Coordinates of C-alpha atoms in Angstrom, one line a residue:
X225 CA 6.1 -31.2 -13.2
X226 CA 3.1 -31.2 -10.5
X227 CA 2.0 -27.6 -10.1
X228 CA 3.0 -27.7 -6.7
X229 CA 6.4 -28.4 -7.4
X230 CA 6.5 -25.7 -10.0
X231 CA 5.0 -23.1 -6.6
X232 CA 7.9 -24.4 -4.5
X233 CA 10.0 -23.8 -7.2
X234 CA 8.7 -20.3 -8.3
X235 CA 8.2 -19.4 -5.0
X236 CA 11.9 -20.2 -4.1
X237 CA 13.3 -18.1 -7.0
X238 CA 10.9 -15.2 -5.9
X239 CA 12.4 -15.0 -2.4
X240 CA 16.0 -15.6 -3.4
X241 CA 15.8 -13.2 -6.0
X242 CA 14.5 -10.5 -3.7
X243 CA 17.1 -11.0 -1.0
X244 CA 19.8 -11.0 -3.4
X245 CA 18.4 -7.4 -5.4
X246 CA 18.0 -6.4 -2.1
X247 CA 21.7 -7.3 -0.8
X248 CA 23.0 -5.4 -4.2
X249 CA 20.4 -2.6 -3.7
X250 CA 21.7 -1.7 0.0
X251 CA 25.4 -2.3 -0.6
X252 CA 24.7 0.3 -3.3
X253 CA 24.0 2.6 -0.6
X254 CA 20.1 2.3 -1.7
X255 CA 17.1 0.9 0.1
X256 CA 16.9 -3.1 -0.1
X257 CA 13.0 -2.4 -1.4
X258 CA 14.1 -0.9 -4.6
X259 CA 16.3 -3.7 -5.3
X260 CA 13.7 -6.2 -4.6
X261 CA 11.4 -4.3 -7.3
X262 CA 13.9 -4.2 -9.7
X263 CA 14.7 -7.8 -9.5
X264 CA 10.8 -8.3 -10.0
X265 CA 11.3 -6.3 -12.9
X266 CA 14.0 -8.2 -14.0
X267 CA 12.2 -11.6 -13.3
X268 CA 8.8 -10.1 -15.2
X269 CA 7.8 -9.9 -18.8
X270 CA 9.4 -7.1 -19.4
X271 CA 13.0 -8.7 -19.5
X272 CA 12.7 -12.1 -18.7
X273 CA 9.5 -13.2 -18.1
X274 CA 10.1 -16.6 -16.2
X275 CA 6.7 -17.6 -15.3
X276 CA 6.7 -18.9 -18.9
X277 CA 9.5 -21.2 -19.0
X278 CA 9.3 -24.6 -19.8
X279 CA 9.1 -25.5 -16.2
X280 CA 6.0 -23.5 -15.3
X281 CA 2.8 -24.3 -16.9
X282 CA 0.8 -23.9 -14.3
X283 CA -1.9 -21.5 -15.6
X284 CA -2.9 -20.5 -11.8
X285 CA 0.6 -19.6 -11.1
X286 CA 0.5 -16.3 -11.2
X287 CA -2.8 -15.8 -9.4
X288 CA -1.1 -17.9 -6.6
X289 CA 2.0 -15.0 -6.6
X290 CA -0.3 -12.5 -5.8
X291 CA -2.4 -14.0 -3.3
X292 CA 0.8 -14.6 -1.3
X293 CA 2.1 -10.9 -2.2
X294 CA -1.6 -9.7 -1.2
X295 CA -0.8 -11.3 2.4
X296 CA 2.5 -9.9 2.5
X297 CA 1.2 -5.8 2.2
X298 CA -1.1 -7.5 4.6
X299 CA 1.9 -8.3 6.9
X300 CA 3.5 -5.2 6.3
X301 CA 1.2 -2.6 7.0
X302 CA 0.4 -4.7 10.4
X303 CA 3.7 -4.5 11.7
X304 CA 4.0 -0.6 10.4
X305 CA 1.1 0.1 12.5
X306 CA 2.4 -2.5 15.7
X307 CA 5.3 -0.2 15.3
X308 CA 3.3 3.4 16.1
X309 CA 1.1 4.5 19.0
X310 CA -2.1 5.8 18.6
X311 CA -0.7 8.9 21.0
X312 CA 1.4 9.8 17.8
X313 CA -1.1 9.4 15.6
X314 CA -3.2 12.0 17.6
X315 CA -1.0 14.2 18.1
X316 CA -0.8 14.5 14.4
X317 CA -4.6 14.5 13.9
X318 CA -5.1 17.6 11.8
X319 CA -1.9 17.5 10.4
X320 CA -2.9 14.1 8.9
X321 CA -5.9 15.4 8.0
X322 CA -4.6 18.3 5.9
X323 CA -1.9 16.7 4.3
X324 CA -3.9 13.5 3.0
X325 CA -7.1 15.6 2.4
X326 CA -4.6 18.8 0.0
X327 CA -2.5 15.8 -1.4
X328 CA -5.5 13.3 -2.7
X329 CA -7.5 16.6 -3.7
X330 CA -4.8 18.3 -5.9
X331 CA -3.3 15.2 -7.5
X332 CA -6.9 14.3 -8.2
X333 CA -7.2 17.8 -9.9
X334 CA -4.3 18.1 -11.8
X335 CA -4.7 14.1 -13.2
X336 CA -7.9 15.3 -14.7
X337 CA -6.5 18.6 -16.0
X338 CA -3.7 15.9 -17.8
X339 CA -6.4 13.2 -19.0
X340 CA -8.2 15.6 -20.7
X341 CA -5.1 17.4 -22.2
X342 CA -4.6 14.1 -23.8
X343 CA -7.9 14.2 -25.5
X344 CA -9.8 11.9 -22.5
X345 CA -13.5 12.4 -22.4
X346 CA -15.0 14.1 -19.0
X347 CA -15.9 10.9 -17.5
X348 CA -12.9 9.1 -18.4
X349 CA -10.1 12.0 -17.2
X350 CA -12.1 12.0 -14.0
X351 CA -11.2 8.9 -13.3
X352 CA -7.6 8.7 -14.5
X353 CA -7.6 11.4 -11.6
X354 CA -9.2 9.1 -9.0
X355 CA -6.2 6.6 -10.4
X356 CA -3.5 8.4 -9.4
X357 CA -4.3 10.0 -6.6
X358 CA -4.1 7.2 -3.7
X359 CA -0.2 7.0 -2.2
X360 CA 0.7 3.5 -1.6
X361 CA 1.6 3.5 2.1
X362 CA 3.9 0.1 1.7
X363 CA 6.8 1.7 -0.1
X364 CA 6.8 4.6 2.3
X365 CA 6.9 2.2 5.5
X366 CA 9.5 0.2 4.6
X367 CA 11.9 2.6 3.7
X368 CA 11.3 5.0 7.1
X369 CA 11.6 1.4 8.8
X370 CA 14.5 0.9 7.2
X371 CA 15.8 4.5 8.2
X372 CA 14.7 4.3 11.6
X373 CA 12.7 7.3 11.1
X374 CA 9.1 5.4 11.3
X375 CA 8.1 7.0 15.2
X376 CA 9.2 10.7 13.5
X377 CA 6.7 13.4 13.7
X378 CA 7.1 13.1 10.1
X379 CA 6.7 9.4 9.7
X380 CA 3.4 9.4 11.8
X381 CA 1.7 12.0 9.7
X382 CA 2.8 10.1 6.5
X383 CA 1.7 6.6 7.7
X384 CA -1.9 8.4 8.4
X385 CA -1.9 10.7 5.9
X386 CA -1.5 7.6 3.6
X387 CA -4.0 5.9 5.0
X388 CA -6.6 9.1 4.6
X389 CA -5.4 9.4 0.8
X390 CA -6.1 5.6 0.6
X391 CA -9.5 5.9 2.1
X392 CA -10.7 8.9 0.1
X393 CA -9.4 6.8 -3.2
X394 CA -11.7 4.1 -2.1
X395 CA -14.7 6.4 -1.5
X396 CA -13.9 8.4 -4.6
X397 CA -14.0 5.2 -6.9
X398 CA -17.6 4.1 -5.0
X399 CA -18.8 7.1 -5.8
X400 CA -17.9 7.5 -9.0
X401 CA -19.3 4.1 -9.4
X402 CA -22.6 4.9 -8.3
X403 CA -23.1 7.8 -9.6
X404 CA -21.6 7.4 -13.3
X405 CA -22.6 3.7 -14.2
X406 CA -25.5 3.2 -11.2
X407 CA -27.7 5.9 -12.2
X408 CA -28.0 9.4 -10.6
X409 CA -31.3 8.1 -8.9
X410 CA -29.6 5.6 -7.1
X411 CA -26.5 7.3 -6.6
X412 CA -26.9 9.2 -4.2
X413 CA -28.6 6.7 -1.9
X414 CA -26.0 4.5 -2.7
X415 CA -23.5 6.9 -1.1
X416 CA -24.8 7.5 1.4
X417 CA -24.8 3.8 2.5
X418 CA -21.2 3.6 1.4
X419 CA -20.4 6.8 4.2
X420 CA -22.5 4.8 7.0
X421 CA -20.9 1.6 6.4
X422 CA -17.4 3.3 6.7
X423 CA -18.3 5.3 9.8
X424 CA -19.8 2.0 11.1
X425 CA -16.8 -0.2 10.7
X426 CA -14.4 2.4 12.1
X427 CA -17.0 2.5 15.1
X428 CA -17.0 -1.5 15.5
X429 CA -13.4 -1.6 15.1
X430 CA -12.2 0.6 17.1
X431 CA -15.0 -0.3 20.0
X432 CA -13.0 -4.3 19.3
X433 CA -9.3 -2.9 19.6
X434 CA -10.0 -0.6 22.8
X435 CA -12.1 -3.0 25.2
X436 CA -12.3 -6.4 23.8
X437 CA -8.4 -7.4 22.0
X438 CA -6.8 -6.3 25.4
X439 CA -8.6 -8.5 27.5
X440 CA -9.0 -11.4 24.5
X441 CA -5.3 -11.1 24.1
X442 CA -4.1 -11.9 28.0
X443 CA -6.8 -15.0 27.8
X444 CA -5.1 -16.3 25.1
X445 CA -1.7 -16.2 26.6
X446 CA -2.4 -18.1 29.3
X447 CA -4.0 -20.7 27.1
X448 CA -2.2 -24.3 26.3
X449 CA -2.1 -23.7 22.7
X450 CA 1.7 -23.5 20.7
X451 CA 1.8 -20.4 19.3
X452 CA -1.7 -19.5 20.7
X453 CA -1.2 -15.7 20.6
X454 CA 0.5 -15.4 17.3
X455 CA -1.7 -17.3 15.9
X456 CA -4.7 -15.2 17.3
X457 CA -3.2 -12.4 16.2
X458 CA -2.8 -13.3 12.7
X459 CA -6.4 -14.6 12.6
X460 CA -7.5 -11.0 13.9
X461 CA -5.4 -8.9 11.1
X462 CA -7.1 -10.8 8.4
X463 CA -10.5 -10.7 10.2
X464 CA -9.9 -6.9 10.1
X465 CA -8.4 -6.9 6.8
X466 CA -11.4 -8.7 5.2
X467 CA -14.2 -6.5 7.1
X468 CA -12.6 -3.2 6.0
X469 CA -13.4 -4.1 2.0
X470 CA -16.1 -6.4 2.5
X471 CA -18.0 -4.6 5.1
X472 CA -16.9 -0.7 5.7
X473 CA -16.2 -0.5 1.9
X474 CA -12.6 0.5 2.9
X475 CA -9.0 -1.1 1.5
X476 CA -8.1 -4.7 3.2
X477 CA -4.9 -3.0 4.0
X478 CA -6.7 -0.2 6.1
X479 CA -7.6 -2.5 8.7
X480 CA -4.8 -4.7 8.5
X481 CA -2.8 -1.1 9.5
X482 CA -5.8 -0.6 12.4
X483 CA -5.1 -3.9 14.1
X484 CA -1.8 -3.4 14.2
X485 CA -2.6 0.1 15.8
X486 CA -5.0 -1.3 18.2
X487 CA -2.0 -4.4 19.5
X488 CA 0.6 -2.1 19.5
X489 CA -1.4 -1.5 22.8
X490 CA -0.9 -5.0 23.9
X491 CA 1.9 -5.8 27.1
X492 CA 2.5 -8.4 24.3
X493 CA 3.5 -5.9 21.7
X494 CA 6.9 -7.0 21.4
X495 CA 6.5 -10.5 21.4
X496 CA 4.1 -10.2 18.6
X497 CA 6.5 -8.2 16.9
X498 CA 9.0 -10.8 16.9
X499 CA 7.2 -13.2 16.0
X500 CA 6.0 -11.6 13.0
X501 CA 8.6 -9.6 11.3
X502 CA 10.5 -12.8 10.9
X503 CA 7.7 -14.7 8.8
X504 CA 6.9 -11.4 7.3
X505 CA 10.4 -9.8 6.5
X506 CA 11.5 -13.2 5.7
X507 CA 8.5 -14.5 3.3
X508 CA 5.2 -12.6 2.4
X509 CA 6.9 -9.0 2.1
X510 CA 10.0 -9.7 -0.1
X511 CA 7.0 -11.3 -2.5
X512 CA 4.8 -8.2 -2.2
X513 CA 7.7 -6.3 -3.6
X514 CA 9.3 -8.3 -6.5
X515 CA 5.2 -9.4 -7.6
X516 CA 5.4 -5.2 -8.2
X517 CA 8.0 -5.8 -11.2
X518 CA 6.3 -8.6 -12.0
X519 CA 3.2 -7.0 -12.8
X520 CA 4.7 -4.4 -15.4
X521 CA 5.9 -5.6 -18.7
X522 CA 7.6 -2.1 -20.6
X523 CA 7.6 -3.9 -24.0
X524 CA 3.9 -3.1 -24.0
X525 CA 4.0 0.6 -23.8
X526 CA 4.0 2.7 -27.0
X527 CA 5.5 5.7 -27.1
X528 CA 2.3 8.2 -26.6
X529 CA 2.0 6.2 -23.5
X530 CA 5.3 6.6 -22.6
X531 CA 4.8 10.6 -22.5
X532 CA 1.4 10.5 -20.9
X533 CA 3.6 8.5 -18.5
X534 CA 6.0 11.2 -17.9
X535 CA 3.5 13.7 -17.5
X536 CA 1.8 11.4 -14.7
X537 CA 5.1 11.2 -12.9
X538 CA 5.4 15.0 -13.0
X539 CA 2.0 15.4 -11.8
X540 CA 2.3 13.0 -8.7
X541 CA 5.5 14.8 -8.0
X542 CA 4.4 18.6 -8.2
X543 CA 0.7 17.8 -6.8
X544 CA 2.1 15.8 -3.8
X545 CA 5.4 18.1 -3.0
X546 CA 2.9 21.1 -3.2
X547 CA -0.5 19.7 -1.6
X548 CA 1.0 17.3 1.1
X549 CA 4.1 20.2 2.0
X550 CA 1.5 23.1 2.1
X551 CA -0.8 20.3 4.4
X552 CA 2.3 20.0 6.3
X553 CA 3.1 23.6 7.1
X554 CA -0.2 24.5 7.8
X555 CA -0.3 22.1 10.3
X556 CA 2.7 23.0 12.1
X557 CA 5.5 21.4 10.4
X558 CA 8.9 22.5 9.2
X559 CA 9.9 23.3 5.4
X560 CA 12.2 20.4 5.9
X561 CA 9.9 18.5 7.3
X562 CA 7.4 19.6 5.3
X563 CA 9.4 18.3 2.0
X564 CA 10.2 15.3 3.3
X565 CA 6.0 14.8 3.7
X566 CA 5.7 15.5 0.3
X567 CA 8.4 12.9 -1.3
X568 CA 6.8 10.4 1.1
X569 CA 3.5 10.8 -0.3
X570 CA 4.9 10.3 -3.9
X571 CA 4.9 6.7 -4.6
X572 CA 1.5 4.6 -6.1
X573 CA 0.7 1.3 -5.0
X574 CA -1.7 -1.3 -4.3
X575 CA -4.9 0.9 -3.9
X576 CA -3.7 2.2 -8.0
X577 CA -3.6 -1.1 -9.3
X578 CA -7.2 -2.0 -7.9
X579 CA -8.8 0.9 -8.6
X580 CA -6.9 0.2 -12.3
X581 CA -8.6 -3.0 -12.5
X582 CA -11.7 -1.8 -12.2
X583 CA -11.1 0.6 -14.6
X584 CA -10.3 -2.2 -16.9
X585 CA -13.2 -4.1 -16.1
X586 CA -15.7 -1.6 -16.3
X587 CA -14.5 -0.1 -19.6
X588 CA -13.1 3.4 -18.4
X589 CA -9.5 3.0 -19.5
X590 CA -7.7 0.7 -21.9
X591 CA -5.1 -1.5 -21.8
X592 CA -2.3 1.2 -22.7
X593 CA -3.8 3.3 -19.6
X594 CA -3.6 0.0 -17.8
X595 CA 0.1 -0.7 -18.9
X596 CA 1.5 2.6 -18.2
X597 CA 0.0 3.1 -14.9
X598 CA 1.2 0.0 -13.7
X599 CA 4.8 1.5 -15.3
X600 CA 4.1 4.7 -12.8
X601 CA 3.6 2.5 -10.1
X602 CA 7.5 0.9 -10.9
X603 CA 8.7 4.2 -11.4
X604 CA 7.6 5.5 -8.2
X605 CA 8.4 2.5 -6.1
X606 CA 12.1 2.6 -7.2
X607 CA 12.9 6.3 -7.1
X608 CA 11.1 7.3 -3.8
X609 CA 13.6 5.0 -1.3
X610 CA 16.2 6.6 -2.5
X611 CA 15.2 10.4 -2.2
X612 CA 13.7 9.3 1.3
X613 CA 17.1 8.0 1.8
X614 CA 18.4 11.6 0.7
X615 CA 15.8 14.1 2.5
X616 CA 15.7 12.2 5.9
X617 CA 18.9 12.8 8.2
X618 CA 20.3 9.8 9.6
X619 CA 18.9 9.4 12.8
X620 CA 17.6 6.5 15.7
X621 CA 13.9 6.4 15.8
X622 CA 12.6 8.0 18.9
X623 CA 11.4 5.5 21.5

């Protein structure tokens, strides 16, 4: 078979699979994301591992399934930020601050204080703390979009405290970088000119989103072209995605979440919306989250990394209820609210998975490390919906 038959044909299963784990998932009284995972999981190598039938031997594949997941986190966190307002996000300014700042820091802590409980050298723990302390801000977004909680005091300050833990993951691992394996003599130089190029990209794209998109985006309108604005605005997401990594050092989903932000501005907010969440919701996102149980394979975990696995889950748990909640409170929240923070901040994502890989690559962890934090990741995706599900009231989102 052609490999692009065997793509249609993958891709096909992918999607249909996800729809249907998410149909069982919500008539289960669960969020439909934890249903697409597990049908990922299902799909994987851990059960039945289908990108190695007979009828896929395509060796790029695979590769080709995360691209197209890649674009839909893209997708996602785009239409998370399209659905805020930089007002809310101000208003919860310190709040954000605090709880990303408390949350990264303690979980960062308390991983190392783990690693090297399990006999992991100084360098090594240190960054098996950097590994888990990122919260994926996917998970967390669609379930409050799915509660219609997402505009909540407490959905605001997650989305950007999510985004700050993100960050700080990002900067952590560059430092770590250049400091462990580039030589103290350079290190330090070298992060310096990691801070600038973060402080310059959030200059240059928020200078962009404020004077130039508004006035760029009513031109287009008006222009002859079918489709001209969505497709303008899909062009801008990835050109923001792409000059977050590759030029302010940051995540690609960072500024995929900004330009969001920055057209949720837009008089043509709504059309936008539309236009995306169909593609989005109907495509790219359902593949983001079944690629996630694609990814793990449980048959590959032993059993001493199936209790350093437990005692990751109780760290991200413990460190997240207590450093995000006490973020929370000292910013002006609730108890209740300030719980609901902290079981919104527990699940790990795409930023865990990278900064994994580089692990990998660069010799810090092994492949049983590897394995069982892409387990945790699993783990936190599927149980997190539900206890979001259980600690939020049901309620309309505010308009």
């Amino acid at each position: 078979m052609l490999p692009f038959l065997q793509f249609i044909l993958a891709i096909s299963l992918l999607i249909g699979a996800a729809k249907v784990g998410g149909y069982l998932s919500s008539r289960l009284g669960q969020p439909a994301v934890a249903g697409e995972i597990m049908a990922g999981l299902i799909l994987g190598p851990s059960v039945l591992n289908f990108l190695h039938w007979p009828a896929f031997t395509d060796a790029h594949l695979g590769e080709t399934i995360t691209y197209l997941a890649e674009l839909g986190i893209l997708l996602l966190l785009f239409i998370a930020g399209l659905d805020l307002h930089l007002n809310d996000l101000a208003k919860s300014g310190k709040t954000t601050v605090m709880v990303g700042s408390l949350g990264f820091g303690l979980t960062l802590g308390m991983g190392y204080l783990l690693a090297t409980i399990f006999s992991y050298e100084t360098k090594q723990a240190l960054f098996i703390g950097l590994i888990l302390a990122p919260t994926s801000i996917g998970i967390s977004a669609q379930t409050l979009m799915e509660l219609k909680v997402l505009r909540s005091k407490v959905g605001t300050t997650l989305l950007g405290a999510a985004a700050i833990d993100d960050t700080l993951g990002v900067l952590g691992v560059s430092i770590f970088i250049a400091l462990y394996l580039g030589g103290a003599s350079s290190g330090f130089s070298s992060v310096f000119v990691i801070l600038l190029r973060m402080s310059l990209f959030l200059v240059f794209a928020s200078a962009v989103g404020f004077w130039i998109l508004p006035k760029t985006t009513q031109i287009v309108e008006k222009l002859p072209i079918s489709q001209g604005l969505i497709a303008f605005t899909f062009i801008t997401m990835l050109f923001y995605a792409w000059s977050a990594e590759v030029l302010g050092h940051m995540a690609a989903i960072i500024g995929a979440f900004l330009a969001g932000l920055f057209f949720a501005r837009s008089s043509f907010k709504d059309k936008i919306e539309r236009g995306f969440s169909s593609i989005a919701y109907g495509i790219f996102v359902p593949i983001f989250f079944i690629n996630i149980g694609l990814s793990a394979n449980v048959r590959q975990v032993p059993i001493e990394g199936l209790i350093f696995l437990a005692g990751m889950l109780v760290v991200i748990v413990i460190s997240k209820l207590v450093g995000a909640g006490l973020g929370g409170r000292f910013g002006g929240l609730t108890i209740r609210e300030s719980v609901q923070l902290g079981f919104g901040m527990i699940p790990r994502g795409e930023v865990v998975l990278i900064i994994a890989s580089i692990g990998i690559t660069e010799g810090l962890i092994d492949s049983i490390v590897f394995s069982t934090i892409v387990m945790l990741v699993i783990i936190t995706s599927l149980i997190t919906p539900p206890i979001l599900q259980k600690v939020f009231p049901t309620s309309k989102e505010p308009n």
